[in-house]
Amino acid sequence: MDAFIHSKGVSYVYLLPLHRRLYGERAGCLHIVVPDEAATVPVHSQASLVARRIWSNPPMHGAKIAAEIFSNDDLLRLWKSEVEEMAERMNKMRRLLVSNLEKHCTFREW
């Protein structure tokens, strides 16, 4: 059927949304078929405008995760300790980098 329509030079859009409890998750697929190459430019332009609006609004799962963590005292404490642990590790790695740079690149001031 699709090949028949396409062979007649008819443009069509085929949208395959994936709902299955994924509201706000940006799951799905869109196919746009145009009759010739010249039609791709304006169609691509308009599709890009629509897509930009969708991509500019992030999916909801991050906000839901943050709300769950910030509304639960145990999870919030765990999150804070993990952030502190990551910050300590980053500082340790920075100090190690400076130490190695000073050791191996003595012609510079680190």
Short mmCIF file of N, CA and C in Angstrom, two decimals:
data_model
loop_
_atom_site.label_atom_id
_atom_site.label_comp_id
_atom_site.label_asym_id
_atom_site.label_seq_id
_atom_site.Cartn_x
_atom_site.Cartn_y
_atom_site.Cartn_z
N MET A 1 0.83 -1.19 0.00
CA MET A 1 0.00 0.00 0.00
C MET A 1 0.87 1.25 0.00
N ASP A 2 1.90 1.30 0.88
CA ASP A 2 2.76 2.47 0.94
C ASP A 2 3.47 2.72 -0.39
N ALA A 3 3.98 1.66 -1.01
CA ALA A 3 4.67 1.80 -2.29
C ALA A 3 3.72 2.30 -3.37
N PHE A 4 2.47 1.85 -3.35
CA PHE A 4 1.48 2.30 -4.32
C PHE A 4 1.24 3.80 -4.18
N ILE A 5 1.02 4.24 -2.94
CA ILE A 5 0.78 5.67 -2.70
C ILE A 5 1.99 6.48 -3.13
N HIS A 6 3.17 6.02 -2.75
CA HIS A 6 4.40 6.74 -3.09
C HIS A 6 4.60 6.79 -4.61
N SER A 7 4.28 5.72 -5.30
CA SER A 7 4.46 5.69 -6.75
C SER A 7 3.53 6.67 -7.47
N LYS A 8 2.45 7.07 -6.83
CA LYS A 8 1.51 8.03 -7.41
C LYS A 8 1.89 9.47 -7.09
N GLY A 9 3.03 9.67 -6.36
CA GLY A 9 3.48 11.02 -6.05
C GLY A 9 2.71 11.68 -4.93
N VAL A 10 2.10 10.90 -4.08
CA VAL A 10 1.31 11.45 -2.97
C VAL A 10 2.20 11.58 -1.74
N SER A 11 2.12 12.73 -1.08
CA SER A 11 2.84 12.93 0.18
C SER A 11 2.00 12.36 1.31
N TYR A 12 2.67 11.80 2.30
CA TYR A 12 1.93 11.33 3.47
C TYR A 12 2.85 11.30 4.68
N VAL A 13 2.24 11.31 5.83
CA VAL A 13 2.96 11.27 7.10
C VAL A 13 2.51 10.03 7.85
N TYR A 14 3.44 9.32 8.41
CA TYR A 14 3.14 8.12 9.19
C TYR A 14 3.75 8.32 10.57
N LEU A 15 2.91 8.37 11.58
CA LEU A 15 3.36 8.60 12.95
C LEU A 15 3.14 7.34 13.77
N LEU A 16 4.18 6.90 14.44
CA LEU A 16 4.09 5.72 15.28
C LEU A 16 4.44 6.13 16.71
N PRO A 17 3.46 6.61 17.46
CA PRO A 17 3.75 6.98 18.85
C PRO A 17 3.88 5.73 19.71
N LEU A 18 4.68 5.81 20.71
CA LEU A 18 4.86 4.70 21.63
C LEU A 18 4.35 5.15 22.99
N HIS A 19 3.12 4.84 23.30
CA HIS A 19 2.51 5.32 24.54
C HIS A 19 2.83 4.41 25.72
N ARG A 20 2.51 3.22 25.68
CA ARG A 20 2.75 2.22 26.72
C ARG A 20 3.30 2.78 28.03
N ARG A 21 2.57 3.65 28.67
CA ARG A 21 2.93 4.26 29.96
C ARG A 21 4.19 5.12 29.88
N LEU A 22 4.50 5.67 28.75
CA LEU A 22 5.68 6.50 28.61
C LEU A 22 5.31 7.96 28.33
N TYR A 23 4.23 8.44 28.92
CA TYR A 23 3.81 9.82 28.69
C TYR A 23 4.93 10.77 29.11
N GLY A 24 5.22 11.75 28.27
CA GLY A 24 6.25 12.73 28.57
C GLY A 24 7.67 12.21 28.37
N GLU A 25 7.85 11.07 27.74
CA GLU A 25 9.17 10.47 27.60
C GLU A 25 9.76 10.60 26.20
N ARG A 26 9.09 11.22 25.27
CA ARG A 26 9.58 11.43 23.91
C ARG A 26 9.88 10.12 23.18
N ALA A 27 8.99 9.17 23.27
CA ALA A 27 9.20 7.90 22.59
C ALA A 27 8.26 7.81 21.38
N GLY A 28 8.79 7.41 20.25
CA GLY A 28 7.97 7.27 19.06
C GLY A 28 8.79 7.45 17.81
N CYS A 29 8.11 7.48 16.68
CA CYS A 29 8.79 7.57 15.40
C CYS A 29 7.89 8.29 14.40
N LEU A 30 8.47 9.12 13.56
CA LEU A 30 7.72 9.85 12.55
C LEU A 30 8.39 9.65 11.19
N HIS A 31 7.61 9.25 10.20
CA HIS A 31 8.09 9.11 8.83
C HIS A 31 7.31 10.09 7.96
N ILE A 32 8.02 10.84 7.14
CA ILE A 32 7.37 11.76 6.20
C ILE A 32 7.86 11.39 4.80
N VAL A 33 6.95 11.09 3.92
CA VAL A 33 7.29 10.73 2.54
C VAL A 33 6.77 11.84 1.64
N VAL A 34 7.65 12.35 0.79
CA VAL A 34 7.28 13.41 -0.15
C VAL A 34 7.50 12.91 -1.57
N PRO A 35 6.83 13.53 -2.54
CA PRO A 35 6.87 13.00 -3.91
C PRO A 35 8.20 13.19 -4.63
N ASP A 36 8.99 14.21 -4.24
CA ASP A 36 10.25 14.42 -4.93
C ASP A 36 11.24 15.11 -4.01
N GLU A 37 12.48 15.19 -4.47
CA GLU A 37 13.55 15.75 -3.64
C GLU A 37 13.33 17.22 -3.33
N ALA A 38 12.74 17.96 -4.25
CA ALA A 38 12.51 19.40 -4.03
C ALA A 38 11.58 19.64 -2.84
N ALA A 39 10.68 18.72 -2.59
CA ALA A 39 9.74 18.88 -1.48
C ALA A 39 10.39 18.64 -0.12
N THR A 40 11.58 18.04 -0.11
CA THR A 40 12.21 17.74 1.17
C THR A 40 12.64 18.99 1.92
N VAL A 41 13.03 20.04 1.21
CA VAL A 41 13.53 21.25 1.87
C VAL A 41 12.45 21.92 2.72
N PRO A 42 11.29 22.27 2.16
CA PRO A 42 10.27 22.91 3.01
C PRO A 42 9.72 21.97 4.09
N VAL A 43 9.60 20.69 3.76
CA VAL A 43 9.10 19.73 4.76
C VAL A 43 10.10 19.60 5.91
N HIS A 44 11.37 19.50 5.57
CA HIS A 44 12.40 19.41 6.61
C HIS A 44 12.40 20.67 7.48
N SER A 45 12.25 21.83 6.86
CA SER A 45 12.21 23.08 7.59
C SER A 45 11.07 23.11 8.60
N GLN A 46 9.88 22.75 8.16
CA GLN A 46 8.72 22.75 9.05
C GLN A 46 8.83 21.68 10.13
N ALA A 47 9.31 20.50 9.76
CA ALA A 47 9.48 19.43 10.74
C ALA A 47 10.50 19.83 11.80
N SER A 48 11.55 20.54 11.39
CA SER A 48 12.56 21.00 12.34
C SER A 48 11.97 21.99 13.33
N LEU A 49 11.10 22.88 12.87
CA LEU A 49 10.46 23.83 13.77
C LEU A 49 9.60 23.11 14.82
N VAL A 50 8.86 22.13 14.37
CA VAL A 50 8.03 21.35 15.30
C VAL A 50 8.91 20.57 16.27
N ALA A 51 9.93 19.92 15.75
CA ALA A 51 10.82 19.12 16.59
C ALA A 51 11.52 19.99 17.62
N ARG A 52 11.92 21.18 17.23
CA ARG A 52 12.62 22.07 18.17
C ARG A 52 11.74 22.37 19.38
N ARG A 53 10.45 22.60 19.16
CA ARG A 53 9.53 22.86 20.28
C ARG A 53 9.44 21.65 21.20
N ILE A 54 9.44 20.48 20.62
CA ILE A 54 9.36 19.26 21.43
C ILE A 54 10.66 19.06 22.21
N TRP A 55 11.80 19.22 21.54
CA TRP A 55 13.08 18.98 22.20
C TRP A 55 13.38 20.03 23.26
N SER A 56 12.81 21.22 23.13
CA SER A 56 13.05 22.28 24.11
C SER A 56 12.33 22.04 25.42
N ASN A 57 11.39 21.13 25.43
CA ASN A 57 10.69 20.76 26.66
C ASN A 57 11.17 19.39 27.08
N PRO A 58 11.95 19.32 28.15
CA PRO A 58 12.52 18.03 28.53
C PRO A 58 11.46 17.04 28.98
N PRO A 59 11.77 15.76 28.88
CA PRO A 59 10.83 14.74 29.36
C PRO A 59 10.63 14.86 30.86
N MET A 60 9.56 14.26 31.36
CA MET A 60 9.17 14.43 32.75
C MET A 60 9.93 13.55 33.73
N HIS A 61 10.59 12.50 33.27
CA HIS A 61 11.15 11.55 34.23
C HIS A 61 12.19 12.17 35.16
N GLY A 62 12.99 13.10 34.68
CA GLY A 62 13.98 13.75 35.54
C GLY A 62 13.33 14.55 36.65
N ALA A 63 12.28 15.28 36.33
CA ALA A 63 11.57 16.06 37.34
C ALA A 63 10.90 15.15 38.36
N LYS A 64 10.37 14.03 37.90
CA LYS A 64 9.73 13.08 38.82
C LYS A 64 10.75 12.47 39.77
N ILE A 65 11.91 12.14 39.26
CA ILE A 65 12.97 11.57 40.10
C ILE A 65 13.40 12.60 41.15
N ALA A 66 13.63 13.84 40.71
CA ALA A 66 14.05 14.89 41.64
C ALA A 66 12.98 15.12 42.71
N ALA A 67 11.72 15.17 42.31
CA ALA A 67 10.63 15.37 43.28
C ALA A 67 10.60 14.24 44.30
N GLU A 68 10.81 13.02 43.85
CA GLU A 68 10.82 11.87 44.76
C GLU A 68 11.97 11.98 45.76
N ILE A 69 13.14 12.34 45.28
CA ILE A 69 14.31 12.45 46.16
C ILE A 69 14.14 13.59 47.17
N PHE A 70 13.70 14.76 46.70
CA PHE A 70 13.60 15.91 47.58
C PHE A 70 12.42 15.84 48.55
N SER A 71 11.49 14.95 48.31
CA SER A 71 10.35 14.83 49.23
C SER A 71 10.52 13.67 50.22
N ASN A 72 11.63 12.95 50.15
CA ASN A 72 11.87 11.82 51.03
C ASN A 72 13.18 12.07 51.79
N ASP A 73 13.09 12.21 53.12
CA ASP A 73 14.27 12.56 53.92
C ASP A 73 15.42 11.56 53.77
N ASP A 74 15.11 10.27 53.74
CA ASP A 74 16.16 9.26 53.60
C ASP A 74 16.85 9.36 52.24
N LEU A 75 16.06 9.52 51.19
CA LEU A 75 16.65 9.65 49.85
C LEU A 75 17.44 10.95 49.73
N LEU A 76 16.95 12.02 50.35
CA LEU A 76 17.65 13.30 50.28
C LEU A 76 19.01 13.20 50.97
N ARG A 77 19.04 12.56 52.15
CA ARG A 77 20.32 12.37 52.85
C ARG A 77 21.29 11.55 52.00
N LEU A 78 20.78 10.48 51.41
CA LEU A 78 21.61 9.63 50.55
C LEU A 78 22.14 10.43 49.36
N TRP A 79 21.27 11.21 48.73
CA TRP A 79 21.68 12.02 47.57
C TRP A 79 22.77 13.01 47.96
N LYS A 80 22.57 13.70 49.10
CA LYS A 80 23.57 14.68 49.55
C LYS A 80 24.91 14.00 49.82
N SER A 81 24.88 12.83 50.44
CA SER A 81 26.15 12.13 50.72
C SER A 81 26.83 11.71 49.42
N GLU A 82 26.05 11.29 48.43
CA GLU A 82 26.63 10.91 47.14
C GLU A 82 27.21 12.11 46.41
N VAL A 83 26.55 13.26 46.52
CA VAL A 83 27.08 14.48 45.89
C VAL A 83 28.39 14.88 46.57
N GLU A 84 28.43 14.80 47.91
CA GLU A 84 29.66 15.11 48.64
C GLU A 84 30.79 14.16 48.24
N GLU A 85 30.46 12.88 48.11
CA GLU A 85 31.45 11.88 47.70
C GLU A 85 31.99 12.18 46.31
N MET A 86 31.12 12.56 45.39
CA MET A 86 31.57 12.90 44.03
C MET A 86 32.45 14.14 44.05
N ALA A 87 32.07 15.15 44.86
CA ALA A 87 32.87 16.38 44.94
C ALA A 87 34.25 16.08 45.51
N GLU A 88 34.30 15.24 46.54
CA GLU A 88 35.59 14.86 47.12
C GLU A 88 36.46 14.13 46.10
N ARG A 89 35.86 13.24 45.35
CA ARG A 89 36.61 12.50 44.33
C ARG A 89 37.14 13.44 43.25
N MET A 90 36.31 14.39 42.82
CA MET A 90 36.75 15.35 41.81
C MET A 90 37.91 16.19 42.33
N ASN A 91 37.83 16.64 43.59
CA ASN A 91 38.91 17.43 44.17
C ASN A 91 40.19 16.61 44.27
N LYS A 92 40.06 15.33 44.65
CA LYS A 92 41.22 14.44 44.73
C LYS A 92 41.86 14.29 43.35
N MET A 93 41.04 14.10 42.33
CA MET A 93 41.57 13.95 40.97
C MET A 93 42.24 15.23 40.49
N ARG A 94 41.70 16.38 40.85
CA ARG A 94 42.32 17.65 40.47
C ARG A 94 43.69 17.80 41.14
N ARG A 95 43.75 17.46 42.45
CA ARG A 95 45.03 17.55 43.16
C ARG A 95 46.06 16.60 42.53
N LEU A 96 45.61 15.40 42.17
CA LEU A 96 46.50 14.42 41.54
C LEU A 96 46.98 14.93 40.18
N LEU A 97 46.10 15.55 39.43
CA LEU A 97 46.49 16.11 38.13
C LEU A 97 47.55 17.19 38.31
N VAL A 98 47.33 18.11 39.25
CA VAL A 98 48.30 19.18 39.49
C VAL A 98 49.64 18.59 39.93
N SER A 99 49.57 17.60 40.81
CA SER A 99 50.80 16.95 41.28
C SER A 99 51.58 16.33 40.12
N ASN A 100 50.89 15.62 39.26
CA ASN A 100 51.56 14.99 38.11
C ASN A 100 52.06 16.02 37.11
N LEU A 101 51.31 17.09 36.92
CA LEU A 101 51.77 18.15 36.02
C LEU A 101 53.03 18.81 36.57
N GLU A 102 53.04 19.06 37.88
CA GLU A 102 54.22 19.68 38.49
C GLU A 102 55.43 18.75 38.41
N LYS A 103 55.18 17.46 38.54
CA LYS A 103 56.26 16.48 38.52
C LYS A 103 56.84 16.31 37.11
N HIS A 104 55.99 16.29 36.11
CA HIS A 104 56.43 15.96 34.75
C HIS A 104 56.55 17.17 33.82
N CYS A 105 56.01 18.28 34.20
CA CYS A 105 56.06 19.49 33.36
C CYS A 105 56.64 20.63 34.18
N THR A 106 57.89 20.49 34.55
CA THR A 106 58.52 21.44 35.47
C THR A 106 58.73 22.82 34.85
N PHE A 107 58.61 22.94 33.55
CA PHE A 107 58.81 24.22 32.89
C PHE A 107 57.58 25.13 32.99
N ARG A 108 56.52 24.66 33.61
CA ARG A 108 55.29 25.45 33.77
C ARG A 108 54.96 25.60 35.25
N GLU A 109 54.17 26.63 35.54
CA GLU A 109 53.70 26.82 36.92
C GLU A 109 52.25 26.39 37.00
N TRP A 110 51.97 25.38 37.79
CA TRP A 110 50.63 24.84 37.92
C TRP A 110 50.04 25.26 39.24
#
